[in-house]
Coordinates of C-alpha atoms in Angstrom, one line a residue:
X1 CA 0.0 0.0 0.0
X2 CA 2.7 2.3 1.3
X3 CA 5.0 1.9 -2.6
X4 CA 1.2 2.8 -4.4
X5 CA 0.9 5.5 -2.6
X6 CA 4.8 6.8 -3.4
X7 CA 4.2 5.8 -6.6
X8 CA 0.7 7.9 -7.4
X9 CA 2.6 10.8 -5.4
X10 CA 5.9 10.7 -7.7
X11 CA 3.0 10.5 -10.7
X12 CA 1.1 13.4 -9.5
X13 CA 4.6 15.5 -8.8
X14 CA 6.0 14.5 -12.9
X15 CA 2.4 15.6 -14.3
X16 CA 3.0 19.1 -12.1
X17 CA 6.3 19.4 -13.8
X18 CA 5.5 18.8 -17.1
X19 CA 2.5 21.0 -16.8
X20 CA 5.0 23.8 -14.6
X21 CA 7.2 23.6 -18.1
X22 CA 4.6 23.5 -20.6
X23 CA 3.0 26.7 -19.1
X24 CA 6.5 28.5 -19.1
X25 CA 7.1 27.3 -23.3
X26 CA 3.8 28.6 -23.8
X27 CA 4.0 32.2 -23.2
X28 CA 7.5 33.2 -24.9
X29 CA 6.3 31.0 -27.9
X30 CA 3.0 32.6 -28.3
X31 CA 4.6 35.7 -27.9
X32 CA 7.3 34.8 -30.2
X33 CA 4.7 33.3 -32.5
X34 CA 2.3 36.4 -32.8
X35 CA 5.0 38.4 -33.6
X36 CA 6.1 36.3 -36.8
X37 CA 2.2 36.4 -38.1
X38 CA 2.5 40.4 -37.9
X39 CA 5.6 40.2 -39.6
X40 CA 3.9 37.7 -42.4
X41 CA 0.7 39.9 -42.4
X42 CA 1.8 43.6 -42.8
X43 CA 4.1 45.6 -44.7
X44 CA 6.0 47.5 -41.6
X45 CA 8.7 50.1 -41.6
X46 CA 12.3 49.4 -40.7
X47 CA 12.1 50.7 -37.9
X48 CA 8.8 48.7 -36.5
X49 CA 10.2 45.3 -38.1
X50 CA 14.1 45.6 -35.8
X51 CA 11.3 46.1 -33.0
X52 CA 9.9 42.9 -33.5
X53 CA 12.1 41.0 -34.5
X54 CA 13.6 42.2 -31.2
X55 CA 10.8 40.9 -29.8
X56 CA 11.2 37.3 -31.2
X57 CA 14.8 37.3 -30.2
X58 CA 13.9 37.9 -27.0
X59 CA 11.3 35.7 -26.4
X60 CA 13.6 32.6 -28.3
X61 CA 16.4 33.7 -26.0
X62 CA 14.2 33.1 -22.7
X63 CA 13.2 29.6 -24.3
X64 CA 16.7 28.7 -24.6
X65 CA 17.4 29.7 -21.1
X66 CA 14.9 27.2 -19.9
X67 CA 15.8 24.9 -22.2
X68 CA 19.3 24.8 -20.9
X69 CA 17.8 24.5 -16.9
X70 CA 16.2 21.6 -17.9
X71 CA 19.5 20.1 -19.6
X72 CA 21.7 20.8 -16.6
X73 CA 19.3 19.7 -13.8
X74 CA 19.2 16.7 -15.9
X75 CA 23.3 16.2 -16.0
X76 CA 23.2 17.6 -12.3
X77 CA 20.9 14.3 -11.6
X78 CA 23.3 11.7 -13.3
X79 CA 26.5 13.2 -12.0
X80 CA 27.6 14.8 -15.4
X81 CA 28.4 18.3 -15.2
X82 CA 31.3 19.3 -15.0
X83 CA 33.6 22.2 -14.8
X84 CA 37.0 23.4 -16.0
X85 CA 39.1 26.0 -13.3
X86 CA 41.3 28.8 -14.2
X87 CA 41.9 32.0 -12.2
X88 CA 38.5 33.9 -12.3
X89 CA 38.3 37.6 -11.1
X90 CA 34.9 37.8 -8.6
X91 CA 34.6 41.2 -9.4
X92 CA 34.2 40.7 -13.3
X93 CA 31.4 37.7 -12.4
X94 CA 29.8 39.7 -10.5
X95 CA 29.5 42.8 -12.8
X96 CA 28.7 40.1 -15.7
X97 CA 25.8 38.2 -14.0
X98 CA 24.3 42.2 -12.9
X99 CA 24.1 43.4 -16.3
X100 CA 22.6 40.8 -17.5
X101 CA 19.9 40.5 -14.9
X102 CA 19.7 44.6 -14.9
X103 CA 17.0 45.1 -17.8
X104 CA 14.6 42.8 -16.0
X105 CA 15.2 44.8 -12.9
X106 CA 14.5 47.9 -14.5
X107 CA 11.6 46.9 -15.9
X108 CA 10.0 46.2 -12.3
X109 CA 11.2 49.4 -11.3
X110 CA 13.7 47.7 -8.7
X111 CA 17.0 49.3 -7.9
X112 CA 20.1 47.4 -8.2
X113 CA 23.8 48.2 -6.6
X114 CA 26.7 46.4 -6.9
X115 CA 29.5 46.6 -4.5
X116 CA 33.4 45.1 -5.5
X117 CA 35.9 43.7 -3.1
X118 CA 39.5 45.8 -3.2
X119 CA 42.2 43.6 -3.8
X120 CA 42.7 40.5 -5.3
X121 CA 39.6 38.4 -5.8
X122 CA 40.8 35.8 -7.1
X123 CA 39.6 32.4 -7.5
X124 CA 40.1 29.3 -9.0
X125 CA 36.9 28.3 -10.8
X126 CA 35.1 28.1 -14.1
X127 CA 33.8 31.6 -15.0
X128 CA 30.8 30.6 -17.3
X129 CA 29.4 28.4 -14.5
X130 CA 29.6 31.0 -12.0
X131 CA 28.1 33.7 -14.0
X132 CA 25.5 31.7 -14.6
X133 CA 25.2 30.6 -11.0
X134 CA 25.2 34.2 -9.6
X135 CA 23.0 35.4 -12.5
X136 CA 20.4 32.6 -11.1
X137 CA 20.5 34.0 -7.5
X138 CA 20.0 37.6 -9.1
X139 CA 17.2 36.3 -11.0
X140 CA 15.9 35.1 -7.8
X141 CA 16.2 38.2 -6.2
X142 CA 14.2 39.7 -8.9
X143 CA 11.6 37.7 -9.4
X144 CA 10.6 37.6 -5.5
X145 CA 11.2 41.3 -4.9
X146 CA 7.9 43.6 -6.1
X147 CA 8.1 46.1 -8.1
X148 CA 10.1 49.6 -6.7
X149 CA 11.9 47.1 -4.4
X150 CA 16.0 46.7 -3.5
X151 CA 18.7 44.6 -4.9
X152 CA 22.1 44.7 -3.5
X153 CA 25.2 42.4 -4.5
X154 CA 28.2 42.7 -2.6
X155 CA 31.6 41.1 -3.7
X156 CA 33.8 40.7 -0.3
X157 CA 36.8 38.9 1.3
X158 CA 35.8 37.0 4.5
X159 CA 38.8 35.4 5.8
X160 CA 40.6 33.0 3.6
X161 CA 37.1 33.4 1.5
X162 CA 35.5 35.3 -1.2
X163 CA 31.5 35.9 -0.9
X164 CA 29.4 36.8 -3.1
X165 CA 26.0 38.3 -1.2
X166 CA 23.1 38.9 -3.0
X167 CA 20.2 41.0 -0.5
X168 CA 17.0 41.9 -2.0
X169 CA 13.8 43.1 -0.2
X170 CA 11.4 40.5 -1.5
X171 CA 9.0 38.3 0.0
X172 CA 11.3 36.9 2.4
X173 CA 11.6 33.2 3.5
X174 CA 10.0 30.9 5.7
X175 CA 12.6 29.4 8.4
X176 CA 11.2 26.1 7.8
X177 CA 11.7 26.9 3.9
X178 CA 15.3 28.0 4.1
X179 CA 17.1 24.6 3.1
X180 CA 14.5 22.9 1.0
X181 CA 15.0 26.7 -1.3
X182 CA 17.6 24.9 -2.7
X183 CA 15.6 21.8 -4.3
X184 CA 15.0 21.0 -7.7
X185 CA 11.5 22.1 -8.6
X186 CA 10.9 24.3 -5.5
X187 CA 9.4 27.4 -5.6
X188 CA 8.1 30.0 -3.2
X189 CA 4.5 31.2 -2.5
X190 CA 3.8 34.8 -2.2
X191 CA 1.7 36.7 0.6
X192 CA -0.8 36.0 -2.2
X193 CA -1.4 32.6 -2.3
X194 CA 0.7 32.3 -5.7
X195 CA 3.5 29.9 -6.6
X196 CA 5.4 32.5 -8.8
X197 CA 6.9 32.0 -12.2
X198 CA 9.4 29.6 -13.2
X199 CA 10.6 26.3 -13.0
X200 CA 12.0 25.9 -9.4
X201 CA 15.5 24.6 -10.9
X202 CA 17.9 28.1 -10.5
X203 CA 18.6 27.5 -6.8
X204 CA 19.2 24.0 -7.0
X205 CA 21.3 24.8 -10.0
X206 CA 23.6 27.2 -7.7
X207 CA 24.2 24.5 -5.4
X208 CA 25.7 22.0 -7.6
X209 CA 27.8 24.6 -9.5
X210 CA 29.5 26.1 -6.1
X211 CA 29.6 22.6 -5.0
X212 CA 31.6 21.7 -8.1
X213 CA 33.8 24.5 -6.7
X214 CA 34.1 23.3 -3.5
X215 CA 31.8 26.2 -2.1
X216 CA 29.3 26.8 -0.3
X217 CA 25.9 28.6 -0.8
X218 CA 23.2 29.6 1.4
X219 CA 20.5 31.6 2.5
X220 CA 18.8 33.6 5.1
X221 CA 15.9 35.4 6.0
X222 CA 14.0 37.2 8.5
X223 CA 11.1 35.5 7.5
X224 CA 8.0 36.4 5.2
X225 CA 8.5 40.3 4.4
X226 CA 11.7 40.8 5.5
X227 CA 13.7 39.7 1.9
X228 CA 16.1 37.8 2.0
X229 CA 20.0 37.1 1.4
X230 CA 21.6 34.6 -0.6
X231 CA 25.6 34.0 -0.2
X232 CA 27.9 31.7 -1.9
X233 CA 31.4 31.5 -0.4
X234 CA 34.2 30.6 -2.5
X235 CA 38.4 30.1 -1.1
X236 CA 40.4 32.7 -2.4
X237 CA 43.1 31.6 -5.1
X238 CA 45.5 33.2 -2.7
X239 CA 44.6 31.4 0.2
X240 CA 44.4 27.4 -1.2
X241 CA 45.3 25.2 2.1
X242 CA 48.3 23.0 1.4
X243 CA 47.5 19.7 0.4
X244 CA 45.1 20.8 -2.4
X245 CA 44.8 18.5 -4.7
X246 CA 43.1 19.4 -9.3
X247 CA 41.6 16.3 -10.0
X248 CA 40.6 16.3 -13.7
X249 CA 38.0 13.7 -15.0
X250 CA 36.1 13.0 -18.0
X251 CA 32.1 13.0 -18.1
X252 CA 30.5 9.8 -20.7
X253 CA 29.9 13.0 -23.3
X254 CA 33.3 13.1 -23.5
X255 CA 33.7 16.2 -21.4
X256 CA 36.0 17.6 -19.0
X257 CA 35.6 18.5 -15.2
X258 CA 37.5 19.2 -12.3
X259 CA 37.6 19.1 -8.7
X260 CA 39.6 20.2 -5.7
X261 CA 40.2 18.3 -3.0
X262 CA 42.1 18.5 -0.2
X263 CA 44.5 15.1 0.7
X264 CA 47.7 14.4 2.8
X265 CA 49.5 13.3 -0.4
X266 CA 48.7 12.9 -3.9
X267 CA 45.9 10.6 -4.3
X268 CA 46.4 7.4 -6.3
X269 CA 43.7 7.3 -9.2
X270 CA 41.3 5.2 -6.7
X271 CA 41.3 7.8 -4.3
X272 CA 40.7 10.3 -7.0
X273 CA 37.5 8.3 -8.6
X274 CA 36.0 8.4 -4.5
X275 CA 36.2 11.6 -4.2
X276 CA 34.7 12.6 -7.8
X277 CA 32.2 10.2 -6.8
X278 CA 31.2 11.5 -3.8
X279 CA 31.0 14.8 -5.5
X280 CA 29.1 13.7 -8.3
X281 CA 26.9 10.7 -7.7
X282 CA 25.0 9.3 -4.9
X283 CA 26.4 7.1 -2.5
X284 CA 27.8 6.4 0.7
X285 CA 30.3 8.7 1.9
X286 CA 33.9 7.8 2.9
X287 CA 35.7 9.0 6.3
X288 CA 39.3 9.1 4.6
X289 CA 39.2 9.2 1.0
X290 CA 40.5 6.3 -0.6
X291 CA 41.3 4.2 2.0
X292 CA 40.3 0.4 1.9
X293 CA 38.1 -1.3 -1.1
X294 CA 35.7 2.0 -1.0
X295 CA 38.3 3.9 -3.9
X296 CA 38.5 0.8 -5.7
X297 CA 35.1 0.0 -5.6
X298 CA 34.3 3.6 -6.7
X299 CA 36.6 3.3 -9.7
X300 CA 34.8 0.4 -10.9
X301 CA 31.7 2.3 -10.6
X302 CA 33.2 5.4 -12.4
X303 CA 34.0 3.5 -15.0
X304 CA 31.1 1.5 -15.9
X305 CA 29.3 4.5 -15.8
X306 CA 31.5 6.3 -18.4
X307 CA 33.7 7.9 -16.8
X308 CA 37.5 8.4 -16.7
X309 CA 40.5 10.0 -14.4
X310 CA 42.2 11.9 -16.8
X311 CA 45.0 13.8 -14.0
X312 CA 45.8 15.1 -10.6
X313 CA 47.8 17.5 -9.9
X314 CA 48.7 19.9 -6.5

């Protein structure tokens, strides 16, 4: 009785999806679709025409964006995405996910300020991935925040760290609600009653990305009202522990990723596959990586599954 009953919930929660996504395709391709009968219908000016076809680019570009959620939740799910480090300036992600998120803010009315860290702000990470993970907390911030409201991102050192803060004054966040924010699908209710827009899969989106950096996000809240603040912490480039270990892997796609970890001494290749392993794919967690069968047996399972050590190095 117990398995129907999981099984007619996980039903009911995959026909909410798929009717969560079909509502969000529908409106940028109606949009998008209107606007190529006018162009088929009419003889327009030049000037009306860039407008609209404006318009359609637009629309096609928010399409792609969910398009793209959808793909990445989907690799998140079966351990495939993947990232590849090089020094990355803060600063110049945090400037690149703002202006992209800036238009939409604008739109509502809401006021955005950015504040930089002084120094170096340096970290080792994959700067498309980050954008994209700080532009998803922005878009956060601006989708819960009414119209005329706040939005302030601030880029600062905090210790051997680098956070990024994003602070809006939204709707706020129930304390019960502040860790499941961060699960695929989830979205939060407004003072309204209503589930707002989207799919529910930014957040969770952030979470593996600064994971895959060996980061941290999180978020806090005053509760309902009050807005909230979103924070992902990052280690400086300039302030790597010793013992850090680049451990470089290919995905089955034939992609590359990487991930720091921190070992005594440079791990053998079984070591290496537990610890991507535990980063990418569920499963039981190891006290000391590497140690015992656990590595091995984590190779093996690597491996069938596609995937390959390519280096490690300090």
């Amino acid at each position: 009785m117990l398995a129907t009953t999981e099984l007619e919930l996980a039903s009911q929660r995959k026909d909410e999806i798929l009717e969560t996504v079909a509502h969000e395709l529908r409106n940028p391709l109606s949009a998008a679709a209107n606007a190529a009968q006018l162009l088929a219908l009419k003889a327009l000016a030049p000037a009306e025409v860039a407008r609209i076809a404006l318009l359609i680019t637009r629309q096609l570009g928010h399409i792609g964006r969910i398009t793209e959620d959808l793909l990445d939740s989907a690799r998140v799910a079966r351990g495939e995405l993947g990232i590849t480090a090089a020094p990355v300036d803060l600063n110049k992600v945090a400037q690149i996910a703002a202006e992209q998120l800036r238009p939409t803010a604008e739109k509502k009315g809401q006021r955005m300020h950015v504040s930089l860290c002084a120094g170096q702000c340096e970290v080792m990470a994959d700067e498309t991935r980050l954008v994209q993970a700080v532009g998803n907390v922005i878009a956060n911030a601006v989708r819960y925040t009414p119209d005329n409201g706040t939005i302030d991102m601030r880029v600062a050192h905090a210790g051997p760290f680098i956070e990024i803060s994003v602070t809006d004054s939204g709707i706020g966040i129930a304390p019960a609600r502040l860790e499941s924010v961060f699960d695929r699908y989830s979205r939060q209710q407004a003072e309204t009653g209503r589930v707002a827009a989207g799919l529910g899969l930014g957040l969770s989106l952030v979470k593996a990305i600064v994971g895959l950096h060996n980061g941290t996000v999180s978020a806090t809240s005053e509760g309902p009202g009050q807005g909230s603040t979103f924070t992902i912490r990052l280690r400086s480039r300039h302030e790597q522990p010793e013992g850090m270990w680049l451990i470089t892997y290919q995905t089955p796609e034939g992609d590359h990723g990487t991930l720091k970890r921190q070992f005594e001494r440079k791990p053998d290749e079984a070591a290496a596959a537990l610890a991507v392993r535990e980063a990418l794919l569920p499963g039981p967690a190891s006290a000391v990586a590497g140690q015992g069968d656990e590595g091995v047996l984590a190779l093996r399972q690597l491996q069938g599954l596609g995937y390959r050590i390519v280096d490690v190095q300090a």
